[in-house]
Amino acid sequence: VKTAAVEKLTVLTTRSDTEASIETLLKAKGFKNTIAIIGDNDINIVIKSEELSESQTMQIQDIATSQSGLTLDKVKIITVK
């Protein structure tokens, strides 16, 4: 039981670190208000923006996939006003 708890904690810590890295890189690219949420098999990127250009979408996707190791089909970008 203790080993399983330690493994789960390690997974959660790794996800949290990856989320922070993604958010930092997105902010460096000019996306001020961002949240990255990594699930078991996917990642949601929430961006405060009316809409995103194709270039911006590609930048977000590139950062999300390179940092998380997930494939593009597992990345969902959500814009909020």
Short mmCIF file of N, CA, C and O in Angstrom, two decimals:
data_model
loop_
_atom_site.label_atom_id
_atom_site.label_comp_id
_atom_site.label_asym_id
_atom_site.label_seq_id
_atom_site.Cartn_x
_atom_site.Cartn_y
_atom_site.Cartn_z
N VAL A 1 0.83 -1.19 0.00
CA VAL A 1 0.00 0.00 0.00
C VAL A 1 0.87 1.26 0.00
O VAL A 1 0.61 2.19 -0.73
N LYS A 2 1.93 1.25 0.80
CA LYS A 2 2.80 2.41 0.87
C LYS A 2 3.50 2.65 -0.47
O LYS A 2 3.64 3.78 -0.91
N THR A 3 3.93 1.57 -1.12
CA THR A 3 4.59 1.68 -2.41
C THR A 3 3.66 2.28 -3.45
O THR A 3 4.07 3.15 -4.23
N ALA A 4 2.40 1.85 -3.46
CA ALA A 4 1.42 2.39 -4.41
C ALA A 4 1.20 3.88 -4.16
O ALA A 4 1.08 4.66 -5.11
N ALA A 5 1.15 4.27 -2.91
CA ALA A 5 0.95 5.68 -2.58
C ALA A 5 2.14 6.52 -3.03
O ALA A 5 1.97 7.62 -3.56
N VAL A 6 3.34 6.00 -2.85
CA VAL A 6 4.55 6.71 -3.28
C VAL A 6 4.57 6.84 -4.80
O VAL A 6 4.90 7.90 -5.34
N GLU A 7 4.19 5.78 -5.51
CA GLU A 7 4.15 5.83 -6.97
C GLU A 7 3.13 6.85 -7.45
O GLU A 7 3.39 7.61 -8.38
N LYS A 8 1.95 6.88 -6.82
CA LYS A 8 0.91 7.85 -7.19
C LYS A 8 1.38 9.27 -6.93
O LYS A 8 1.17 10.17 -7.76
N LEU A 9 2.05 9.48 -5.80
CA LEU A 9 2.58 10.81 -5.47
C LEU A 9 3.62 11.24 -6.50
O LEU A 9 3.65 12.40 -6.92
N THR A 10 4.45 10.31 -6.93
CA THR A 10 5.47 10.61 -7.94
C THR A 10 4.81 11.02 -9.26
O THR A 10 5.25 11.99 -9.89
N VAL A 11 3.78 10.30 -9.66
CA VAL A 11 3.05 10.64 -10.89
C VAL A 11 2.44 12.03 -10.78
O VAL A 11 2.56 12.85 -11.71
N LEU A 12 1.80 12.32 -9.67
CA LEU A 12 1.16 13.62 -9.49
C LEU A 12 2.19 14.75 -9.46
O LEU A 12 1.96 15.83 -10.03
N THR A 13 3.32 14.51 -8.83
CA THR A 13 4.38 15.52 -8.78
C THR A 13 4.94 15.79 -10.18
O THR A 13 5.16 16.94 -10.56
N THR A 14 5.15 14.73 -10.93
CA THR A 14 5.66 14.87 -12.30
C THR A 14 4.67 15.65 -13.16
O THR A 14 5.06 16.54 -13.92
N ARG A 15 3.39 15.32 -13.04
CA ARG A 15 2.36 16.06 -13.80
C ARG A 15 2.37 17.53 -13.43
O ARG A 15 2.30 18.40 -14.30
N SER A 16 2.44 17.81 -12.15
CA SER A 16 2.43 19.19 -11.69
C SER A 16 3.64 19.96 -12.24
O SER A 16 3.50 21.11 -12.69
N ASP A 17 4.80 19.33 -12.22
CA ASP A 17 6.00 19.97 -12.77
C ASP A 17 5.85 20.22 -14.27
O ASP A 17 6.24 21.28 -14.77
N THR A 18 5.29 19.26 -14.99
CA THR A 18 5.10 19.40 -16.43
C THR A 18 4.09 20.50 -16.73
O THR A 18 4.30 21.31 -17.64
N GLU A 19 3.01 20.55 -15.96
CA GLU A 19 2.01 21.61 -16.13
C GLU A 19 2.66 22.98 -15.94
O GLU A 19 2.44 23.91 -16.74
N ALA A 20 3.47 23.12 -14.90
CA ALA A 20 4.15 24.40 -14.63
C ALA A 20 5.10 24.76 -15.77
O ALA A 20 5.17 25.93 -16.17
N SER A 21 5.81 23.79 -16.30
CA SER A 21 6.73 24.04 -17.42
C SER A 21 5.97 24.53 -18.65
O SER A 21 6.39 25.48 -19.32
N ILE A 22 4.86 23.87 -18.96
CA ILE A 22 4.04 24.27 -20.11
C ILE A 22 3.53 25.69 -19.92
O ILE A 22 3.61 26.52 -20.82
N GLU A 23 3.01 25.98 -18.75
CA GLU A 23 2.48 27.32 -18.47
C GLU A 23 3.57 28.38 -18.59
O GLU A 23 3.35 29.45 -19.17
N THR A 24 4.76 28.09 -18.08
CA THR A 24 5.87 29.04 -18.16
C THR A 24 6.29 29.28 -19.61
O THR A 24 6.51 30.43 -20.02
N LEU A 25 6.39 28.21 -20.39
CA LEU A 25 6.77 28.36 -21.80
C LEU A 25 5.70 29.13 -22.59
O LEU A 25 6.04 29.95 -23.45
N LEU A 26 4.44 28.87 -22.30
CA LEU A 26 3.37 29.59 -22.99
C LEU A 26 3.41 31.08 -22.64
O LEU A 26 3.23 31.93 -23.50
N LYS A 27 3.67 31.38 -21.38
CA LYS A 27 3.78 32.79 -20.97
C LYS A 27 4.95 33.46 -21.67
O LYS A 27 4.85 34.62 -22.08
N ALA A 28 6.04 32.73 -21.85
CA ALA A 28 7.20 33.27 -22.55
C ALA A 28 6.89 33.56 -24.02
O ALA A 28 7.51 34.44 -24.62
N LYS A 29 5.93 32.84 -24.58
CA LYS A 29 5.51 33.06 -25.97
C LYS A 29 4.44 34.15 -26.08
O LYS A 29 3.94 34.43 -27.16
N GLY A 30 4.06 34.73 -24.94
CA GLY A 30 3.11 35.84 -24.97
C GLY A 30 1.69 35.48 -24.55
O GLY A 30 0.81 36.34 -24.57
N PHE A 31 1.46 34.24 -24.17
CA PHE A 31 0.13 33.84 -23.69
C PHE A 31 0.10 34.08 -22.18
O PHE A 31 0.64 33.30 -21.40
N LYS A 32 -0.52 35.17 -21.78
CA LYS A 32 -0.42 35.63 -20.38
C LYS A 32 -1.20 34.75 -19.40
O LYS A 32 -0.69 34.38 -18.36
N ASN A 33 -2.44 34.45 -19.71
CA ASN A 33 -3.30 33.71 -18.78
C ASN A 33 -3.54 32.31 -19.31
O ASN A 33 -4.39 32.09 -20.16
N THR A 34 -2.76 31.36 -18.79
CA THR A 34 -2.86 29.98 -19.26
C THR A 34 -2.92 29.01 -18.09
O THR A 34 -2.36 29.28 -17.02
N ILE A 35 -3.58 27.90 -18.31
CA ILE A 35 -3.60 26.81 -17.34
C ILE A 35 -3.43 25.51 -18.13
O ILE A 35 -4.13 25.29 -19.11
N ALA A 36 -2.53 24.67 -17.69
CA ALA A 36 -2.35 23.34 -18.28
C ALA A 36 -2.83 22.31 -17.28
O ALA A 36 -2.48 22.37 -16.10
N ILE A 37 -3.65 21.39 -17.74
CA ILE A 37 -4.18 20.33 -16.88
C ILE A 37 -3.92 19.00 -17.56
O ILE A 37 -4.47 18.71 -18.62
N ILE A 38 -3.07 18.19 -16.94
CA ILE A 38 -2.72 16.89 -17.50
C ILE A 38 -3.53 15.81 -16.79
O ILE A 38 -3.51 15.69 -15.57
N GLY A 39 -4.24 15.02 -17.60
CA GLY A 39 -4.99 13.88 -17.09
C GLY A 39 -4.20 12.60 -17.30
O GLY A 39 -3.00 12.63 -17.61
N ASP A 40 -4.86 11.47 -17.14
CA ASP A 40 -4.18 10.19 -17.33
C ASP A 40 -3.71 9.99 -18.77
O ASP A 40 -2.64 9.44 -19.00
N ASN A 41 -4.54 10.43 -19.74
CA ASN A 41 -4.22 10.18 -21.14
C ASN A 41 -4.38 11.40 -22.03
O ASN A 41 -4.45 11.26 -23.25
N ASP A 42 -4.51 12.58 -21.43
CA ASP A 42 -4.72 13.76 -22.25
C ASP A 42 -4.24 15.00 -21.52
O ASP A 42 -3.84 14.95 -20.37
N ILE A 43 -4.27 16.12 -22.26
CA ILE A 43 -3.90 17.40 -21.67
C ILE A 43 -4.84 18.47 -22.19
O ILE A 43 -5.17 18.52 -23.37
N ASN A 44 -5.31 19.30 -21.28
CA ASN A 44 -6.15 20.44 -21.63
C ASN A 44 -5.34 21.70 -21.36
O ASN A 44 -4.75 21.86 -20.29
N ILE A 45 -5.33 22.59 -22.35
CA ILE A 45 -4.67 23.88 -22.22
C ILE A 45 -5.77 24.93 -22.28
O ILE A 45 -6.47 25.04 -23.29
N VAL A 46 -5.94 25.69 -21.21
CA VAL A 46 -6.94 26.74 -21.16
C VAL A 46 -6.22 28.06 -21.36
O VAL A 46 -5.27 28.38 -20.62
N ILE A 47 -6.65 28.83 -22.37
CA ILE A 47 -6.02 30.09 -22.74
C ILE A 47 -7.07 31.19 -22.70
O ILE A 47 -8.15 31.04 -23.27
N LYS A 48 -6.74 32.30 -22.04
CA LYS A 48 -7.66 33.44 -22.05
C LYS A 48 -7.41 34.21 -23.35
O LYS A 48 -6.38 34.85 -23.52
N SER A 49 -8.37 34.05 -24.28
CA SER A 49 -8.24 34.68 -25.59
C SER A 49 -9.59 34.60 -26.31
O SER A 49 -10.33 33.63 -26.12
N GLU A 50 -9.88 35.59 -27.11
CA GLU A 50 -11.11 35.56 -27.91
C GLU A 50 -11.02 34.43 -28.94
O GLU A 50 -11.93 33.66 -29.11
N GLU A 51 -9.89 34.39 -29.65
CA GLU A 51 -9.63 33.32 -30.60
C GLU A 51 -8.13 33.25 -30.85
O GLU A 51 -7.39 34.16 -30.52
N LEU A 52 -7.69 32.14 -31.42
CA LEU A 52 -6.28 31.93 -31.69
C LEU A 52 -6.05 31.78 -33.18
O LEU A 52 -6.85 31.18 -33.88
N SER A 53 -4.92 32.32 -33.64
CA SER A 53 -4.55 32.12 -35.04
C SER A 53 -4.01 30.70 -35.21
O SER A 53 -3.72 30.01 -34.23
N GLU A 54 -3.86 30.30 -36.46
CA GLU A 54 -3.31 28.97 -36.73
C GLU A 54 -1.88 28.86 -36.18
O GLU A 54 -1.50 27.84 -35.61
N SER A 55 -1.11 29.92 -36.32
CA SER A 55 0.26 29.95 -35.82
C SER A 55 0.29 29.81 -34.29
O SER A 55 1.11 29.07 -33.74
N GLN A 56 -0.59 30.52 -33.61
CA GLN A 56 -0.66 30.44 -32.15
C GLN A 56 -1.06 29.03 -31.71
O GLN A 56 -0.49 28.47 -30.77
N THR A 57 -2.03 28.46 -32.40
CA THR A 57 -2.48 27.10 -32.08
C THR A 57 -1.33 26.12 -32.23
O THR A 57 -1.12 25.25 -31.38
N MET A 58 -0.56 26.27 -33.29
CA MET A 58 0.57 25.37 -33.53
C MET A 58 1.65 25.53 -32.46
O MET A 58 2.24 24.54 -32.02
N GLN A 59 1.88 26.76 -32.01
CA GLN A 59 2.85 27.00 -30.94
C GLN A 59 2.41 26.29 -29.66
O GLN A 59 3.22 25.63 -28.99
N ILE A 60 1.15 26.43 -29.33
CA ILE A 60 0.60 25.81 -28.11
C ILE A 60 0.70 24.29 -28.21
O ILE A 60 1.14 23.62 -27.27
N GLN A 61 0.32 23.75 -29.35
CA GLN A 61 0.38 22.31 -29.55
C GLN A 61 1.81 21.79 -29.44
O GLN A 61 2.06 20.75 -28.83
N ASP A 62 2.74 22.52 -30.03
CA ASP A 62 4.14 22.11 -30.00
C ASP A 62 4.68 22.06 -28.57
O ASP A 62 5.32 21.09 -28.16
N ILE A 63 4.39 23.10 -27.80
CA ILE A 63 4.84 23.14 -26.41
C ILE A 63 4.19 22.01 -25.61
O ILE A 63 4.86 21.30 -24.86
N ALA A 64 2.89 21.83 -25.78
CA ALA A 64 2.16 20.81 -25.02
C ALA A 64 2.68 19.40 -25.32
O ALA A 64 2.91 18.61 -24.40
N THR A 65 2.88 19.10 -26.60
CA THR A 65 3.34 17.75 -26.96
C THR A 65 4.79 17.51 -26.56
O THR A 65 5.12 16.44 -26.05
N SER A 66 5.64 18.50 -26.76
CA SER A 66 7.06 18.31 -26.44
C SER A 66 7.29 18.18 -24.94
O SER A 66 8.14 17.40 -24.50
N GLN A 67 6.54 18.92 -24.15
CA GLN A 67 6.73 18.86 -22.70
C GLN A 67 6.05 17.66 -22.05
O GLN A 67 6.56 17.10 -21.08
N SER A 68 4.88 17.30 -22.56
CA SER A 68 4.11 16.22 -21.92
C SER A 68 4.43 14.83 -22.45
O SER A 68 4.19 13.84 -21.78
N GLY A 69 4.96 14.78 -23.69
CA GLY A 69 5.20 13.49 -24.32
C GLY A 69 3.94 12.86 -24.90
O GLY A 69 3.98 11.76 -25.43
N LEU A 70 2.83 13.58 -24.83
CA LEU A 70 1.57 13.08 -25.39
C LEU A 70 1.50 13.43 -26.88
O LEU A 70 2.13 14.37 -27.34
N THR A 71 0.70 12.67 -27.61
CA THR A 71 0.53 12.94 -29.03
C THR A 71 -0.48 14.08 -29.23
O THR A 71 -1.27 14.39 -28.34
N LEU A 72 -0.43 14.65 -30.41
CA LEU A 72 -1.25 15.81 -30.73
C LEU A 72 -2.74 15.55 -30.54
O LEU A 72 -3.48 16.43 -30.11
N ASP A 73 -3.19 14.33 -30.84
CA ASP A 73 -4.62 14.03 -30.70
C ASP A 73 -5.07 14.00 -29.24
O ASP A 73 -6.27 13.97 -28.96
N LYS A 74 -4.14 14.06 -28.31
CA LYS A 74 -4.47 14.06 -26.88
C LYS A 74 -4.47 15.47 -26.29
O LYS A 74 -4.71 15.65 -25.11
N VAL A 75 -4.18 16.48 -27.13
CA VAL A 75 -4.10 17.86 -26.69
C VAL A 75 -5.40 18.60 -27.05
O VAL A 75 -5.80 18.61 -28.21
N LYS A 76 -6.02 19.20 -26.06
CA LYS A 76 -7.23 20.00 -26.30
C LYS A 76 -6.94 21.43 -25.84
O LYS A 76 -6.51 21.64 -24.71
N ILE A 77 -7.20 22.37 -26.73
CA ILE A 77 -7.00 23.78 -26.40
C ILE A 77 -8.38 24.42 -26.22
O ILE A 77 -9.24 24.30 -27.08
N ILE A 78 -8.54 25.07 -25.08
CA ILE A 78 -9.82 25.69 -24.75
C ILE A 78 -9.57 27.19 -24.59
O ILE A 78 -8.71 27.60 -23.80
N THR A 79 -10.31 28.00 -25.35
CA THR A 79 -10.20 29.45 -25.20
C THR A 79 -11.37 29.95 -24.37
O THR A 79 -12.50 29.47 -24.50
N VAL A 80 -11.09 30.90 -23.51
CA VAL A 80 -12.12 31.56 -22.69
C VAL A 80 -11.95 33.06 -22.82
O VAL A 80 -10.84 33.56 -23.02
N LYS A 81 -13.04 33.77 -22.72
CA LYS A 81 -12.99 35.23 -22.84
C LYS A 81 -12.66 35.88 -21.51
O LYS A 81 -12.85 35.38 -20.48
#
